[in-house]
XYZ file of C-alpha atoms in Angstrom:
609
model
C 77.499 158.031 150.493
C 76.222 158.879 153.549
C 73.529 156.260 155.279
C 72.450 157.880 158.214
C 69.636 159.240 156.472
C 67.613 156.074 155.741
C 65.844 155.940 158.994
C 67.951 152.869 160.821
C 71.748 151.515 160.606
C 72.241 149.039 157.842
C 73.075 146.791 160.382
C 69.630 146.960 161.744
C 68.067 146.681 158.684
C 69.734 143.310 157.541
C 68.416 142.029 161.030
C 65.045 143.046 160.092
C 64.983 142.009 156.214
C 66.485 138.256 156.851
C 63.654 136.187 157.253
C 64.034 132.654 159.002
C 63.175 131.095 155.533
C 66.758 132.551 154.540
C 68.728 130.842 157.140
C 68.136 127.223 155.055
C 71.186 125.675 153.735
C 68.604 125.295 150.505
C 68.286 128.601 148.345
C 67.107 128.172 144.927
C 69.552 129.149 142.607
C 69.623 132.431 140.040
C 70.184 132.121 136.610
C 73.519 133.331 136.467
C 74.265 131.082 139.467
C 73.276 128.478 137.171
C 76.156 129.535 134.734
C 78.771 130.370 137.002
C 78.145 128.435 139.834
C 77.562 129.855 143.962
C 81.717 129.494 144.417
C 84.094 132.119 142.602
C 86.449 129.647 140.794
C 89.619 131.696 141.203
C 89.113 132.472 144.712
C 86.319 129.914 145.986
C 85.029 133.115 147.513
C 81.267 133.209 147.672
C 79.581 133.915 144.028
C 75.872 133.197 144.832
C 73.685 133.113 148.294
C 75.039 132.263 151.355
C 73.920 129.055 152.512
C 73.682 130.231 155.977
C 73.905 133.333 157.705
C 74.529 134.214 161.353
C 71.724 135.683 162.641
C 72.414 136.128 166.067
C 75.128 138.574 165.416
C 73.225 139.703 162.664
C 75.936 139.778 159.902
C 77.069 137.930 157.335
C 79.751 134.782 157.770
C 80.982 134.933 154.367
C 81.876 137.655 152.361
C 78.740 138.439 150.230
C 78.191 138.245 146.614
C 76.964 141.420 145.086
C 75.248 142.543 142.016
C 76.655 145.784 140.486
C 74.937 147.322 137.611
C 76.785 150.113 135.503
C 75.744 152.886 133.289
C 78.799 154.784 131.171
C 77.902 158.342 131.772
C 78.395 160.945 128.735
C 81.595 161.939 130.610
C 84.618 159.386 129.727
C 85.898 157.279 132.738
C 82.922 158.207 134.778
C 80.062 155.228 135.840
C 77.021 155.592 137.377
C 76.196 152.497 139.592
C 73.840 150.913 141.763
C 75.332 147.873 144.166
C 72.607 145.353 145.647
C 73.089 141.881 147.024
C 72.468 138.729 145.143
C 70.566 136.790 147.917
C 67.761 139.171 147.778
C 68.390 141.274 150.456
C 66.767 144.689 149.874
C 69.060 146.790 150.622
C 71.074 148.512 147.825
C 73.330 152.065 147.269
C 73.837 153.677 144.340
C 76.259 156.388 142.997
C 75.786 159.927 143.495
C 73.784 159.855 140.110
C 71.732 156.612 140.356
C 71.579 155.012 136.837
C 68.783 155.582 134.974
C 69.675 152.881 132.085
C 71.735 149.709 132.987
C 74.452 149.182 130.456
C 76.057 146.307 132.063
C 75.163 144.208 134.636
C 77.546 142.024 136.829
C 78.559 139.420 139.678
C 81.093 140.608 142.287
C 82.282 137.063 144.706
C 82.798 137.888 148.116
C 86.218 138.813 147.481
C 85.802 140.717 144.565
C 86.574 139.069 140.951
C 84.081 140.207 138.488
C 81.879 138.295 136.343
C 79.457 139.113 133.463
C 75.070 138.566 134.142
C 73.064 139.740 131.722
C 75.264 141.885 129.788
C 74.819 143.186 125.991
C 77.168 142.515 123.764
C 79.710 144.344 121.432
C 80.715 143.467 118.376
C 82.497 145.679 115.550
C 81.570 148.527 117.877
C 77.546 148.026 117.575
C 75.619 146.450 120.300
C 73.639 143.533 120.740
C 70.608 142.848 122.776
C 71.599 142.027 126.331
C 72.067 138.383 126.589
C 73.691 136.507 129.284
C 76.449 134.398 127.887
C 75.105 130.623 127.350
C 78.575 129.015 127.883
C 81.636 129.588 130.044
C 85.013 128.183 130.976
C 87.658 129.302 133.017
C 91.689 128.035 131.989
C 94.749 128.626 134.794
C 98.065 129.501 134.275
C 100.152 127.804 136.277
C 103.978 127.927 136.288
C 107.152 128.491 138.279
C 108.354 132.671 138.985
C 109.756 134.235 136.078
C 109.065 131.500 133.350
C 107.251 134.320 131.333
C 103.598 133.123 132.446
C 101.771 136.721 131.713
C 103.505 137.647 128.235
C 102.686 134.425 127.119
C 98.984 134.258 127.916
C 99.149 138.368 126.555
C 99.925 137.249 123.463
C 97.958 134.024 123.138
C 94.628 135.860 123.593
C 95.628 138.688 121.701
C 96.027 136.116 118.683
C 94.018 136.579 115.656
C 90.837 134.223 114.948
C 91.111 134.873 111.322
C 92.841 133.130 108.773
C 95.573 135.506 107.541
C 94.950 134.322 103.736
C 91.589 136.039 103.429
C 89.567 134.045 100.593
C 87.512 131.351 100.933
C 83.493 132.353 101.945
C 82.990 133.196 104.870
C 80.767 131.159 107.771
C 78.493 133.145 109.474
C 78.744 130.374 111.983
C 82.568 130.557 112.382
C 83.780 131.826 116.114
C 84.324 134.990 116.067
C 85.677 137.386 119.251
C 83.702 139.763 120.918
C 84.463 142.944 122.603
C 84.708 143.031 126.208
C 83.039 145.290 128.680
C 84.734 148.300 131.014
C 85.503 146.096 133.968
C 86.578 143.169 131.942
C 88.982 144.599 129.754
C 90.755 146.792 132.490
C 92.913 143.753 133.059
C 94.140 143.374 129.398
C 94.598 146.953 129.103
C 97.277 146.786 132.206
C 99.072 143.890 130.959
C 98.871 145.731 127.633
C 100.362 148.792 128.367
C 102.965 146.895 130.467
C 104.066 145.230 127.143
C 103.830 148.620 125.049
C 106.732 149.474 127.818
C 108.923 146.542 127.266
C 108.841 147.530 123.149
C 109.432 150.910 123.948
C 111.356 151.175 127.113
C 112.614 147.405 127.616
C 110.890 147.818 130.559
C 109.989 143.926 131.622
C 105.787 143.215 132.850
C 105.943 143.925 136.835
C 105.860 140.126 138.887
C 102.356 139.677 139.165
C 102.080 139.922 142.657
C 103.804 142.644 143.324
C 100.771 145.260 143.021
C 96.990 145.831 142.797
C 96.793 146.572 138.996
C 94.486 143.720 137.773
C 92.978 143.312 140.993
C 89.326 143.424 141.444
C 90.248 146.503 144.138
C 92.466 147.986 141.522
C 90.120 147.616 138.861
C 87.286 148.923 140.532
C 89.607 151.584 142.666
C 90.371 153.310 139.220
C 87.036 153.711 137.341
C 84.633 153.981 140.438
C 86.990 154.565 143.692
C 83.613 155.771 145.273
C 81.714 152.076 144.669
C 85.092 150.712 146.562
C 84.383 153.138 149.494
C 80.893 152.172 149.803
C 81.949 148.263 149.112
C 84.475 148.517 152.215
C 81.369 150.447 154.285
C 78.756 147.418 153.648
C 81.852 144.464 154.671
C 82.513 146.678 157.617
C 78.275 147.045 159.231
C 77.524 143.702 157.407
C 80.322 141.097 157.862
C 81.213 139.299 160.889
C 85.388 140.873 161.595
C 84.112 143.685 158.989
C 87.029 145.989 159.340
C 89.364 143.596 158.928
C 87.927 141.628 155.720
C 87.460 145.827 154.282
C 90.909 146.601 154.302
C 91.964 143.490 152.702
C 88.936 143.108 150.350
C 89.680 142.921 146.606
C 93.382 142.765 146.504
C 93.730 138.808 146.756
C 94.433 137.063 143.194
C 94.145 139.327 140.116
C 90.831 139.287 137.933
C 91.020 136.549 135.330
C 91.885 137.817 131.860
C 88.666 137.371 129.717
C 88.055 136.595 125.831
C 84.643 137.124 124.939
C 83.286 135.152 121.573
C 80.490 134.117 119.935
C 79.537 131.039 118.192
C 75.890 131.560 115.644
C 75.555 134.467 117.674
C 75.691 132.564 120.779
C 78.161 134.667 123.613
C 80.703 132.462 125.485
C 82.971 133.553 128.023
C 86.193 132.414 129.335
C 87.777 134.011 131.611
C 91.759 133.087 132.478
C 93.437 132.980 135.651
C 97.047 134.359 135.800
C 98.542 132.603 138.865
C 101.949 133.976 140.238
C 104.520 131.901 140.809
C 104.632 131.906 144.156
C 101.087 130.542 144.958
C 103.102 127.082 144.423
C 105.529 127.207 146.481
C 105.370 124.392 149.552
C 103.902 127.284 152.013
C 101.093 128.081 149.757
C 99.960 124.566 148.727
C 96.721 124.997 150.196
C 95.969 128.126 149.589
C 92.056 128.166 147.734
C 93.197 129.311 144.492
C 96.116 125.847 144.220
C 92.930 123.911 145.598
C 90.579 124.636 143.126
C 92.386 123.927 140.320
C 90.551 120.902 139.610
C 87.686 122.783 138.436
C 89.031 124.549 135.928
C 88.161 123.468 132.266
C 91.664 123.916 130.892
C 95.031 124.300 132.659
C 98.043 125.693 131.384
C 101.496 124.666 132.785
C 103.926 126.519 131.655
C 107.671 124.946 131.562
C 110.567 127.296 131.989
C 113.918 125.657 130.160
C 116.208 128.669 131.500
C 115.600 127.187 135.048
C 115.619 123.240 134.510
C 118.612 121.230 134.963
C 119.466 121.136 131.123
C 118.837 124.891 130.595
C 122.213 125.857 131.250
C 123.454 124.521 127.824
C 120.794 125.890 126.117
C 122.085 129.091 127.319
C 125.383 128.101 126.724
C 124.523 127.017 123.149
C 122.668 129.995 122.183
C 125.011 132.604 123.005
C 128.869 134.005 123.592
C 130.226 132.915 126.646
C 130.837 137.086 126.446
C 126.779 137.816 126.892
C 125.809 134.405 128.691
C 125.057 136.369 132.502
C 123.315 138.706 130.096
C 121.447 136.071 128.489
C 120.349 134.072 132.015
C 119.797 137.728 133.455
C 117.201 139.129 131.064
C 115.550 135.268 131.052
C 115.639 135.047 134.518
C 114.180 138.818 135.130
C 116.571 141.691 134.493
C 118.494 142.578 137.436
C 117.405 139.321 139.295
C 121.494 139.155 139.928
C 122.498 141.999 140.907
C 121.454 140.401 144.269
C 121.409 136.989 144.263
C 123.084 133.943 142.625
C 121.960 132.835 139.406
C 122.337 129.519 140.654
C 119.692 130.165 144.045
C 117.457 131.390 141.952
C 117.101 128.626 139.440
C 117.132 125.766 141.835
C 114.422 127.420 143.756
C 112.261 127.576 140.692
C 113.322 124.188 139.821
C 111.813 122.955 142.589
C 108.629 124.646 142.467
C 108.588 123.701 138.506
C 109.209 119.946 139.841
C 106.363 119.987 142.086
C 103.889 121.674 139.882
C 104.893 118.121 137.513
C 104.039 115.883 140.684
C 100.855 117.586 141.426
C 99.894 117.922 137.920
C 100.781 114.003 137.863
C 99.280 112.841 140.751
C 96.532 110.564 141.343
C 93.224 111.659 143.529
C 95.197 114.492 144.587
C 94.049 118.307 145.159
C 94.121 118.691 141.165
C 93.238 115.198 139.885
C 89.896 114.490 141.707
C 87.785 112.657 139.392
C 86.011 114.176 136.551
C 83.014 113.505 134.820
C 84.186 115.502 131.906
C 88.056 115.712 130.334
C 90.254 118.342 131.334
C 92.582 120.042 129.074
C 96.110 120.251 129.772
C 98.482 122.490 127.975
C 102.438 121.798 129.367
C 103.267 125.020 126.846
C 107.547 125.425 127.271
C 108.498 128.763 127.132
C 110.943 130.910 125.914
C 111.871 128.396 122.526
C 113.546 130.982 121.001
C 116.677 129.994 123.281
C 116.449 126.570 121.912
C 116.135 127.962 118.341
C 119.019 129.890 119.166
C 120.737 126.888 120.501
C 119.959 125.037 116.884
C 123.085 124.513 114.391
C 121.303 121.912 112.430
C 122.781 118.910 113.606
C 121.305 116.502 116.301
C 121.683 117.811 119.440
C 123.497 115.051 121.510
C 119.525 115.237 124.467
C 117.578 114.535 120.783
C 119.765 111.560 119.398
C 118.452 108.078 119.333
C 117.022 106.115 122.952
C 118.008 109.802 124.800
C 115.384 111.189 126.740
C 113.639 113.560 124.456
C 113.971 110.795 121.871
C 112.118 108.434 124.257
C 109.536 111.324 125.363
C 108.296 111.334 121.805
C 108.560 107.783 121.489
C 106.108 107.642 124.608
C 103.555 110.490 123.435
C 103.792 108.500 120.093
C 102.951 105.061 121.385
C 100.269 106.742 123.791
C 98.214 108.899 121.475
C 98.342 105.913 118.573
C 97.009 103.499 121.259
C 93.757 105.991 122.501
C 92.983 106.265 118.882
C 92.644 103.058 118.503
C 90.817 102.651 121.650
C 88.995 105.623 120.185
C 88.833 107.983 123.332
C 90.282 110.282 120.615
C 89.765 110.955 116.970
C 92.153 112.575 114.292
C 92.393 114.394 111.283
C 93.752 112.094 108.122
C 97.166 112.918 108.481
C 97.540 112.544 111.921
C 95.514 109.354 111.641
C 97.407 107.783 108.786
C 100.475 107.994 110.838
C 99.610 106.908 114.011
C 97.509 104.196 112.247
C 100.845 103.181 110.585
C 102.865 102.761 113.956
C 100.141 101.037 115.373
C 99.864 98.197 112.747
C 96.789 96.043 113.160
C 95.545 94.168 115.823
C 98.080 91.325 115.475
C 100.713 93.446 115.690
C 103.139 93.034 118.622
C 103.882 95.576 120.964
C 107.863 95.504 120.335
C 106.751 96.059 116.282
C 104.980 98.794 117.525
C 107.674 100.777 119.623
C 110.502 100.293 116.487
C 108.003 102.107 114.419
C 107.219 104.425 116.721
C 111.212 104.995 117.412
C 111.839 105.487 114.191
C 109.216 108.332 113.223
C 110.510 109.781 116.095
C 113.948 109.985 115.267
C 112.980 111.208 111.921
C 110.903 114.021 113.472
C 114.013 114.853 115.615
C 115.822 114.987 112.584
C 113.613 117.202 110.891
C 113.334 119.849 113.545
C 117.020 119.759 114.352
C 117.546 122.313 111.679
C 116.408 125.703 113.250
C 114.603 126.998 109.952
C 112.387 123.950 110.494
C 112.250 124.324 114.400
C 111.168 128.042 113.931
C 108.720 127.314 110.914
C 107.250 125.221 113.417
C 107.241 127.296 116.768
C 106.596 130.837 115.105
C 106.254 131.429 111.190
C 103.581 128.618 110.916
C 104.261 128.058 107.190
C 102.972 124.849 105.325
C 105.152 121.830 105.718
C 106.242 118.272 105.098
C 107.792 115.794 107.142
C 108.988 112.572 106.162
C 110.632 108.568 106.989
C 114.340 108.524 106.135
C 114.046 105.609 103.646
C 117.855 106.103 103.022
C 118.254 104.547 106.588
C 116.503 101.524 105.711
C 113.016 102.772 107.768
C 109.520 102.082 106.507
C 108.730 105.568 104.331
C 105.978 107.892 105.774
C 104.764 111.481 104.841
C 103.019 113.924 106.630
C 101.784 117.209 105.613
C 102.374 119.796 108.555
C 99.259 122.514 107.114
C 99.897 126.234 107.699
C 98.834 127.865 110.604
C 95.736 129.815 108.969
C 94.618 126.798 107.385
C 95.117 124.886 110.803
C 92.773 127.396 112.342
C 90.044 127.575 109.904
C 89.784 123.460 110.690
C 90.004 124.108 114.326
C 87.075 126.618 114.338
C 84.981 124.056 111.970
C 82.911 121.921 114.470
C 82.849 119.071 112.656
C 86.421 118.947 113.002
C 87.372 121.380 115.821
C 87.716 118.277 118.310
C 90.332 116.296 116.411
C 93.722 115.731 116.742
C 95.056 117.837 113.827
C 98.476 117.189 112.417
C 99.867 120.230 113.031
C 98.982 119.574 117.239
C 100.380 116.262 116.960
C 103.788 117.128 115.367
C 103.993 120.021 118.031
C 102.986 117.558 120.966
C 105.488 115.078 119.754
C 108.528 117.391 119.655
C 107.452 118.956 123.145
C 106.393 115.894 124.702
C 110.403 114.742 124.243
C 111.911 118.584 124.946
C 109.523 118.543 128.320
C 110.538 115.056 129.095
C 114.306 116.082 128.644
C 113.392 119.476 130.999
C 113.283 116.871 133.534
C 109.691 115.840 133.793
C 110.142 112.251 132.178
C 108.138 111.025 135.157
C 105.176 113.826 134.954
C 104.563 113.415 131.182
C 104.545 109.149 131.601
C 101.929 109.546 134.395
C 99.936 112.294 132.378
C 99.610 110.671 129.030
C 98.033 107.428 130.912
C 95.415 109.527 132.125
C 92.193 109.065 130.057
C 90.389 111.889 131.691
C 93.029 114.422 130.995
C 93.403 115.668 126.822
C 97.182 116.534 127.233
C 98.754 118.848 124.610
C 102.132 120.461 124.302
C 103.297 123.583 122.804
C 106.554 124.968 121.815
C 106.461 128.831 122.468
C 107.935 132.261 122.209
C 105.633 135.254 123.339
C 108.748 137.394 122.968
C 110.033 135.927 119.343
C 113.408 136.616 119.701
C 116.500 135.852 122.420
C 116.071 138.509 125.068
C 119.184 139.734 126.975
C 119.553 141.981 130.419
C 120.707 145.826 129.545
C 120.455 148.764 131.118
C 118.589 152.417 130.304
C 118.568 155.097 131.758
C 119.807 153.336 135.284
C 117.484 150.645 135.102
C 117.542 147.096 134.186
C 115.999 146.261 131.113
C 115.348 143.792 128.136
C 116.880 143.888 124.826
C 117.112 141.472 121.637
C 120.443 139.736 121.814
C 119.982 139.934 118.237
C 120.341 144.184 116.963
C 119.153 143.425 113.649
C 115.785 141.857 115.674
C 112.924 143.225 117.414
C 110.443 142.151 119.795
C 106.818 141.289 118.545
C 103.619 143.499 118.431
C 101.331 141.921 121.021
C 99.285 140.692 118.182
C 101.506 139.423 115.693
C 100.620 136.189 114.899
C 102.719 132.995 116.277
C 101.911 129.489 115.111
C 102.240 128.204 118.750
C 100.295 130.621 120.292
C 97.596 130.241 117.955
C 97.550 126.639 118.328
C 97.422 127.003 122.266
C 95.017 129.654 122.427
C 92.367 126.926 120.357
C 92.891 124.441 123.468
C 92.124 127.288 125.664
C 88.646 127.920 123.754
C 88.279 124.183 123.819
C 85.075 124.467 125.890
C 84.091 127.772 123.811
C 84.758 125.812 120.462
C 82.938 122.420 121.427
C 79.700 124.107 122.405
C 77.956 123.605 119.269
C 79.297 120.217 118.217
């Protein structure tokens, strides 16, 4: 678009239209401001008005937040737009065809990630009257390079809400998911099609730094390239080192992945950041996007066994010594060795994986400040279906009694029993009637208390030593029972483990959404001690102490089945190590992933309770 015809230079009009009254550090704050807050929480870029501009130069300091408002033309893939600036500032620049009906209406932070204002929503293709969503969260992703971050948040929010069983009335108050809008599901689509390739091709997702697909400049570079060029004009007349902040504008840290639902018709958003690996590394500690992780609602850590100090047997275990470089190839990233030592690589991602457990871990630290309200924690491990694999049905010699995934579920035992009773935490009736039953009353000892706890956990080692069990558990999400080995002399105990559909219709019900369910605390239990034997014994001790922090584990497979490193057509790719097996659809349901993707909606969920 060409400005010169307006009558002055936009810089001259910005040093007319900025009234002293705008140079306060007090602005009164818009509504969506209100929601979202004035600082982008993936960035900590500038979301609402500046606090302060410099007038004597006449530009802004920060990188401005911008409205953009968006009307789908008749023509597919083509937008009509108009861009203004949140603080009020008069000035705005439309498309070539201004809009003549907004469709969708959003917030752009100063560097670029996108999220919703008053935008109408879809649902079963029809829409609703435009209303701005009432609740939000936002949920990171946090995890060493290569641990298989981005398939497994793919597949967790591509997870069904409904229970697969279909009978039963329906609740017109149950959450249900709602579709997203252009910008927001450009992001999905790319990791999307990315998987499509690896069922197809065995092509693996792309590192996610290693491009601009899913970046708010690649977003908005492929549906309206001519609202970047203008975007890159206004930074250069308007921002103090313009041309510099244009060129790199937009192509920081990806646009959060976004689930839209609604709750009794209410819209909630949550929007999730996929970090890359390297952001934690020691050079990037304090980098804005490692910084603000204490603000998000819900974190995800995601534990990599192929790199920790134990993950050698696991490969070992779960394959021929003929395919094992295959194996640690196509886990590590196929073709990752072709270059470099299988052994560099995992110790360097080790380390990071290590420090992302003392951060996590730490007290008043860059991710711990204090909360007023809990934070979720999700320590999800990875790529199970190499322990599966690893499975024969006996008791692997980590699990056996006072080793350290024995003791890791003796600790989450002992830990989550005790803040029931202290009741920062309530449970279903199975969960409850066995961590009531380790517990003991109130003149039980504490030594009493850890023999009962040691033996449930042994039992539960027991149980999910045989790999039917262990998978039941991790992926088919079928109803179960687990229960004391009286023939050992134990106190005798039962739990019921319910399916995964029924676990989800009693994690969508708010009057028992918030609970420990049993199904969570048989999952927690076995990951607590498989994390704890990963090499994080010290992490998870500090963690469960924490009584602002609701800590969860999860025992996952995005890709369902033992990948291995092959080539086609000249290029590295991934394969089942299994023939007779293929990999998943990318919504194909997964007990675990179902289970984690309700403690990311944790926020979304609670709303009405």
């Amino acid at each position: 678009m060409d400005l010169a015809g307006v009558g002055m230079s936009l810089f001259d009009r910005l040093r007319r239209r900025l009234a002293p009254a705008d140079r306060t550090d007090h602005v009164e704050m818009t509504s969506a401001e209100r929601r979202f807050g004035r600082s982008c929480p993936v960035c900590g870029g500038l979301l609402g008005k500046p606090a302060s501009q410099d007038l004597d130069a006449g530009k802004y300091r920060q990188l401005p937040a911008l409205r953009l408002e968006v009307q789908a033309s008749i023509r597919p893939g083509q937008f009509h737009w108009r861009l203004s600036y949140v603080d009020g500032n008069p000035f705005d620049t439309t498309s070539d065809v201004p809009p003549t009906e907004v469709a969708f209406e959003y917030l752009l932070c100063g560097n670029g990630h996108i999220f919703p204002s008053d935008t109408p929503m879809y649902h079963n293709g029809r829409q609703q009257p435009a209303r701005p969503a009432e609740s939000w969260s936002m949920v990171a992703a946090v995890g060493p390079t290569g641990s298989g971050k981005t398939y497994l948040m793919l597949r967790t929010l591509r997870q069904s809400l409904v229970n697969e069983k279909f009978y039963g009335a329906s609740d017109p108050a149950r959450m249900h998911k709602i579709e997203l809008t252009p910008l927001e599901e450009v992001p999905m689509r790319v990791r999307g099609s990315h998987y499509s390739r690896t069922l197809s091709e065995g092509a693996p997702i792309p590192a996610t730094n290693l491009d601009l697909e899913g970046t708010p400049y690649g977003i908005l570079r492929e549906l309206m390239p001519d609202l970047v060029d203008e975007i890159q004009r206004i930074i250069r007349e308007t921002v103090v080192n313009g041309p510099a902040h244009a060129q790199t504008w937009g192509r920081g840290s990806r646009q959060p992945l976004v689930i839209r639902t609604a709750t009794g018709g209410e819209p909630i958003w949550t929007g999730v950041s996929d970090l890359p690996g390297e952001l934690f590394t020691e050079r990037n500690e304090f980098r804005s996007e490692n910084t603000n992780l204490r603000l998000y609602d819900a974190l995800v850590w995601v534990v990599d066994p192929v790199i920790a100090d134990g993950g050698d047997g696991i490969i070992r275990n779960s394959a021929t010594r003929h395919s094992y470089a295959d194996v640690m190839d196509g886990n590590l990233r196929p073709g990752s060795l072709a270059t470099i030592d299988a052994d560099q690589i995992r110790a360097k991602r080790n380390n990071v994986q290590l420090r992302l457990g003392e951060l996590l871990a730490g007290h008043g630290g860059k991710w711990t400040s204090k909360r007023s309200t809990t934070q979720s924690l999700a320590i999800a491990v990875n790529k199970c279906d190499l322990i599966h694999a690893s499975l024969d049905g006996h008791l692997p010699k980590e699990w056996q009694e006072d080793g350290t995934v024995h003791l890791g579920v003796v600790k989450y035992l002992m830990e989550t029993a005790t803040r029931l009773s202290r009741g920062d935490c309530t449970a279903d009736s199975g969960a409850a009637a066995l961590l009531t039953l380790i517990l003991g009353d109130h003149n039980a000892q504490q030594e009493w208390r850890i023999e009962r706890a040691r033996a449930v956990a042994i039992d539960l080692l027991r149980h999910y030593a045989d790999p039917d069990r262990f998978w039941n558990l991790v992926h088919v999400g079928a109803e179960d029972e687990v229960r004391g080995d009286t023939a050992r002399g134990q106190f005798p105990w039962l739990l019921r483990v319910p399916s995964i559909g029924d676990h989800l219709d009693t994690s969508l019900n708010p009057a028992t959404g918030a609970k420990l369910l049993a199904r969570d605390l048989v999952m927690s239990a076995l990951g607590s001690g498989i994390v704890c034997g990963l090499g994080h014994v010290d992490a998870v001790h500090t963690i469960l102490t924490k009584t602002n922090v609701d800590l969860r584990f999860f025992l996952c497979s995005p890709l369902a089945t033992v990948p291995v490193a092959t080539q086609l057509a000249g290029q590295a790719a991934l394969a089942p190590l299994d023939p007779d097996k293929s990999f998943p659809r990318v919504n194909e349901r997964s007990a675990a992933l179902t289970q984690l993707l309700m403690v990311m909606l944790g926020k979304a969920r609670a709303w009405h309770q």
